[in-house]
Amino acid sequence: MPEVLKAPLAVEFPFTRSLGPVQSAFLTGLRERVLLGVRTTDGRVLVPPVEYDPVTAEEIRDLVHVATTGTVTTWAWNHEPRRGQPLDTPFAWVLVRLDGADTALLHALDAPGPDAVHTGMRVRVRWAGERSGAITDIACFEPCDGEDTVITVHVGEFEEPVTGIVAPARLDYTYSPGRAQSAYIHALAERRTVGERCPSCRKVYVPPRGACPTCGVATTEQVEVGPRGTVTTFCIVNIKAKNLDIEVPYVYAHIALDGAGLALHGRIGGIPYDQVRMGLRVEPVWTQGARYPDHYRPTGEPDAEYDIYKELL
Amino acid sequence: MTRDIALVAFAQTDHRRSSDELSEVEMLMPVLHEVLEQTGLKTADIGFTCSGSSDYLAGRAFSFTLALDGVGAWPPISESHVEMDGAWALYEAWTKLLTGDADTALVYAYGKSSPGSVRDVLTRQLDPYYLAPLWPDSVALAALQAQALIDAGDTDERALAAVAARSRADASANSHAQLARPVPQGDYLVQPLRTGDCPPIGDGAAAVVLAAGERARDLCERPAWIRGIDHRIEAHGLGVRDLTDSPSTRLAAQKAGAFERPVDTAELHAPFTSQEIVLRGALRLDDTVRVNPSGGALAANPIMAAGLIRVGEAAAAIHRGDSDRALAHATSGPCLQQNLVAVLEGDPR
């Protein structure tokens, strides 16, 4: 069995999210070094604030100013900070109930070691140098020797409120396509196209995925198909894709390689776009160093009869 | 309740740290075939199919559609998917059978954690405004819960180590388990949790078949009748919740009828030792109940399948005659945020 392929795969996306009125006030407040909570109808103050009461689901909008000092309600010592976490030196994760609040906020506590941390200890906010209206505007918490900040009344109105956040996220994977697709890709490197035959319905799948989706059984028998094939259906593309170096219009087609039980897709070249037709016989054109055919061109053979490929449309 | 519905077959893969050579569908197919074989059913006989998995584990959009290849979806089948543990797919299938729209259901779930870093992946299920930007990983959040339990006097590190040791010892009778022998408690991963308090990271899949009424008796010698299932959720804000308790589990158990009569066996989805302490309290389980004789999630924790496996293990104990009334629990989200409880019974002997 040839080696199963592996490649790094990074999934990265800048999630752009809009904020509701309470979240907007809270995150704008962080930018201005003001901590806000929200008061529920029964008088509890939630920090971080939410727009709906987690108990009654009632809409809540009554903003309350809370202190930048608070008490640790639980903690966990993080020996090895991971990418994206608030500090890159060992720190404690903490839930902190800020003075004036009834619920706790999750963040990091900068402390010399686990022996310096305990539930009930007093901490205060350390602000980030540059603040933009995000939870990371709190750089972390730090131990505090007891003095409380003065809480003032605040209506939660700011100039230029933050109305959205961009939360970049990246996850790293090592992708492996598994046995069947690895074999397909290995064969393509030798300019051969290999499918797999279903032991039950005898259909040859190209590219193979290791299972017959019709019968739900494993496919194992490898079958070389092509290189020639038949256009089963096609469309004419008139819109130029960004960063794609292909002149429009061009033809994108389903091609049933000889011996294959279903069509794969590819671009048709070497023939004017308006002369491509169902039944056209084509063959792959490889460019130097390519890992798959660049396009398919007419072979010059007579067109295939409709009955031959009608099941493969 | 209009119809009796039972779990009549259960299969799971061997759970392994890595299964590079297999695509998801290649990993899944053998367990699908196994449950069908146990019942003698063919895909075409199945009234409803439902699966649970996560694109974030695979790193690809709509990854579950490829796994469907293993089911055999032609002629067209009635199918659904939950982006959650398969226990919730089972819940959907159960309600479908209750409506009378189908008499049999195939439920499956799978997770390949090996391509990515599961601790990082799970941060993406957190609140995106206040939590996810800080990347608190699943072990860290569980450790906050463990410390809260220690502070409350509900447990200590020695008791947690005992949970770990018992689970892995029990798993020695489970040929599918990833950790089936004593594992050193090891160093702190995130204090107060040590390596031994945490589940192994692994790849695996599971499938079950449900059937209604007489169909269940035809398909299985001793069906595991589902007497009740319920699932409940708590606030996503960790600082709003009392992490030492699990009111959602207690309420789900109550609604599922778990407190009406004692159970003899409980399969709890507690990936961290500390979570077993919370769940035992919420479910009022005393020492007369066998907890996780399979080894539980501390012995094998394929994400998205581990909860369904708890229901499957509980049912298999009834099929074998090892249990007459069993409780199964599945969880999802940080620090036991969402919880599902099912009560299963065998016919009286």
Coordinates of C-alpha atoms in Angstrom, one line a residue, chain B residues 9-193:
Chain B
A9 CA -27.9 -2.8 18.6
F10 CA -24.7 -1.0 19.5
A11 CA -21.2 -1.0 17.9
Q12 CA -18.1 1.1 18.4
T13 CA -14.6 1.2 16.9
D14 CA -11.5 0.5 18.8
H15 CA -10.5 4.0 20.0
R16 CA -7.0 5.0 19.1
R17 CA -4.8 8.1 19.4
S18 CA -4.5 8.4 15.7
S19 CA -6.0 6.8 12.6
D20 CA -4.3 8.7 9.8
E21 CA -4.7 5.9 7.3
L22 CA -8.5 6.1 7.5
S23 CA -10.8 8.8 6.2
E24 CA -13.8 9.5 8.4
V25 CA -16.0 7.3 6.3
E26 CA -13.5 4.5 6.3
M27 CA -13.4 4.7 10.1
L28 CA -17.1 4.8 10.4
M29 CA -18.2 2.1 7.9
P30 CA -17.3 -1.0 10.0
V31 CA -19.5 0.1 12.9
L32 CA -22.4 0.9 10.6
H33 CA -22.1 -2.6 9.1
E34 CA -21.8 -4.1 12.5
V35 CA -25.1 -2.7 13.9
L36 CA -27.0 -3.5 10.7
E37 CA -25.6 -7.1 10.9
Q38 CA -26.6 -7.4 14.6
T39 CA -30.2 -6.6 13.6
G40 CA -30.3 -8.2 10.2
L41 CA -31.4 -4.9 8.8
K42 CA -30.3 -3.3 5.5
T43 CA -29.9 0.4 4.9
A44 CA -33.2 0.3 2.9
D45 CA -35.0 -1.1 5.9
I46 CA -34.0 1.9 8.1
G47 CA -36.8 4.5 8.6
F48 CA -34.6 7.4 9.8
T49 CA -30.9 8.1 10.0
C50 CA -29.3 10.7 12.2
S51 CA -25.7 11.5 12.9
G52 CA -23.5 13.7 15.2
S53 CA -20.1 15.1 14.4
S54 CA -18.2 18.4 14.2
D55 CA -16.7 20.2 11.2
Y56 CA -14.2 21.9 13.6
L57 CA -12.6 18.5 14.4
A58 CA -12.3 17.8 10.7
G59 CA -11.3 21.3 9.7
R60 CA -13.6 21.1 6.8
A61 CA -17.1 22.4 6.0
F62 CA -20.0 19.9 5.7
S63 CA -17.6 17.1 6.6
F64 CA -20.6 14.9 7.6
T65 CA -21.9 14.7 4.0
L66 CA -18.8 12.6 3.1
A67 CA -19.4 10.3 6.0
L68 CA -22.9 9.6 4.6
D69 CA -21.2 7.7 1.9
G70 CA -20.8 4.9 4.4
V71 CA -24.6 4.7 5.0
G72 CA -25.6 4.0 1.4
A73 CA -27.9 6.9 0.6
W74 CA -29.5 5.7 -2.6
P75 CA -32.5 5.3 -3.1
P76 CA -32.8 8.5 -1.1
I77 CA -33.0 8.1 2.7
S78 CA -34.6 10.2 5.5
E79 CA -31.5 11.7 7.1
S80 CA -30.5 14.4 9.6
H81 CA -27.4 15.7 11.3
V82 CA -26.6 17.4 14.6
E83 CA -23.4 19.4 15.1
M84 CA -23.2 17.8 18.5
D85 CA -22.4 14.6 20.2
G86 CA -24.3 11.6 18.7
A87 CA -26.4 11.3 22.0
W88 CA -28.3 14.4 20.7
A89 CA -28.7 12.7 17.3
L90 CA -30.2 9.8 19.2
Y91 CA -32.6 12.2 20.9
E92 CA -33.7 13.4 17.5
A93 CA -34.2 9.9 16.2
W94 CA -36.1 9.0 19.4
T95 CA -38.6 11.9 18.8
K96 CA -38.9 10.9 15.2
L97 CA -39.9 7.3 16.2
L98 CA -42.3 8.7 18.8
T99 CA -44.2 10.6 16.1
G100 CA -44.7 7.3 14.3
D101 CA -43.0 8.6 11.1
A102 CA -40.5 5.7 11.3
D103 CA -40.2 2.3 13.1
T104 CA -36.4 2.0 13.0
A105 CA -33.6 4.5 13.2
L106 CA -29.8 4.3 12.7
V107 CA -27.8 6.8 14.8
Y108 CA -24.1 7.2 14.4
A109 CA -21.4 9.6 15.5
Y110 CA -17.7 9.9 14.9
G111 CA -14.8 12.1 15.7
K112 CA -11.2 12.3 14.5
S113 CA -9.3 14.5 16.9
S114 CA -5.9 13.5 15.6
P115 CA -5.7 16.0 12.7
G116 CA -5.9 19.0 15.0
S117 CA -5.4 20.1 18.6
V118 CA -8.6 19.3 20.4
R119 CA -7.8 21.7 23.2
D120 CA -7.7 24.6 20.7
V121 CA -10.6 23.3 18.7
L122 CA -12.9 23.3 21.6
T123 CA -12.3 26.9 22.4
R124 CA -14.3 27.7 19.3
Q125 CA -17.5 26.6 20.9
L126 CA -17.3 29.3 23.6
D127 CA -19.0 32.6 23.7
P128 CA -17.3 34.6 20.9
Y129 CA -17.3 38.0 22.6
Y130 CA -16.0 37.5 26.1
L131 CA -14.4 34.0 26.1
A132 CA -13.2 32.8 22.8
P133 CA -10.7 35.7 22.2
L134 CA -8.9 34.6 25.4
W135 CA -8.5 31.0 24.1
P136 CA -9.3 29.2 27.4
D137 CA -8.9 25.6 26.5
S138 CA -11.0 22.7 27.6
V139 CA -8.6 21.4 30.3
A140 CA -8.3 24.9 31.8
L141 CA -12.0 25.3 32.1
A142 CA -12.4 21.8 33.6
A143 CA -9.6 22.8 36.1
L144 CA -11.5 25.9 37.2
Q145 CA -14.4 23.6 38.0
A146 CA -12.1 21.1 39.8
Q147 CA -10.7 23.9 42.0
A148 CA -14.2 25.1 42.8
L149 CA -15.1 21.5 44.0
I150 CA -11.9 21.3 46.1
D151 CA -12.6 24.7 47.6
A152 CA -16.1 23.6 48.4
G153 CA -14.8 20.5 50.2
D154 CA -16.6 18.2 47.7
T155 CA -13.4 16.4 46.6
D156 CA -9.6 16.4 46.8
E157 CA -6.8 15.3 44.6
R158 CA -6.7 11.9 46.2
A159 CA -10.4 11.3 45.5
L160 CA -9.9 12.5 41.9
A161 CA -7.0 10.1 41.4
A162 CA -9.2 7.3 42.7
V163 CA -11.8 8.0 40.1
A164 CA -9.1 7.9 37.4
A165 CA -7.7 4.6 38.7
R166 CA -11.1 2.9 39.0
S167 CA -12.1 4.0 35.5
R168 CA -9.0 2.7 33.8
A169 CA -9.1 -0.5 35.8
D170 CA -12.7 -1.1 34.8
A171 CA -11.7 -0.4 31.1
S172 CA -9.5 -3.5 31.2
A173 CA -12.6 -5.5 30.4
N174 CA -13.4 -3.2 27.4
S175 CA -11.5 -4.2 24.3
H176 CA -12.4 -1.0 22.6
A177 CA -10.9 1.3 25.2
Q178 CA -7.9 3.5 24.4
L179 CA -6.5 3.4 28.0
A180 CA -7.3 0.0 29.5
R181 CA -4.7 -0.2 32.2
P182 CA -3.6 2.0 35.2
V183 CA -2.2 5.3 34.0
P184 CA 0.1 7.4 36.3
Q185 CA -1.6 10.5 37.6
G186 CA 1.4 12.4 36.2
D187 CA 2.1 16.1 36.4
Y188 CA -0.3 18.9 36.4
L189 CA -1.7 19.7 33.0
V190 CA -3.6 22.7 34.4
Q191 CA -3.5 22.7 38.2
P192 CA -5.4 21.1 40.0
L193 CA -5.9 18.6 37.1

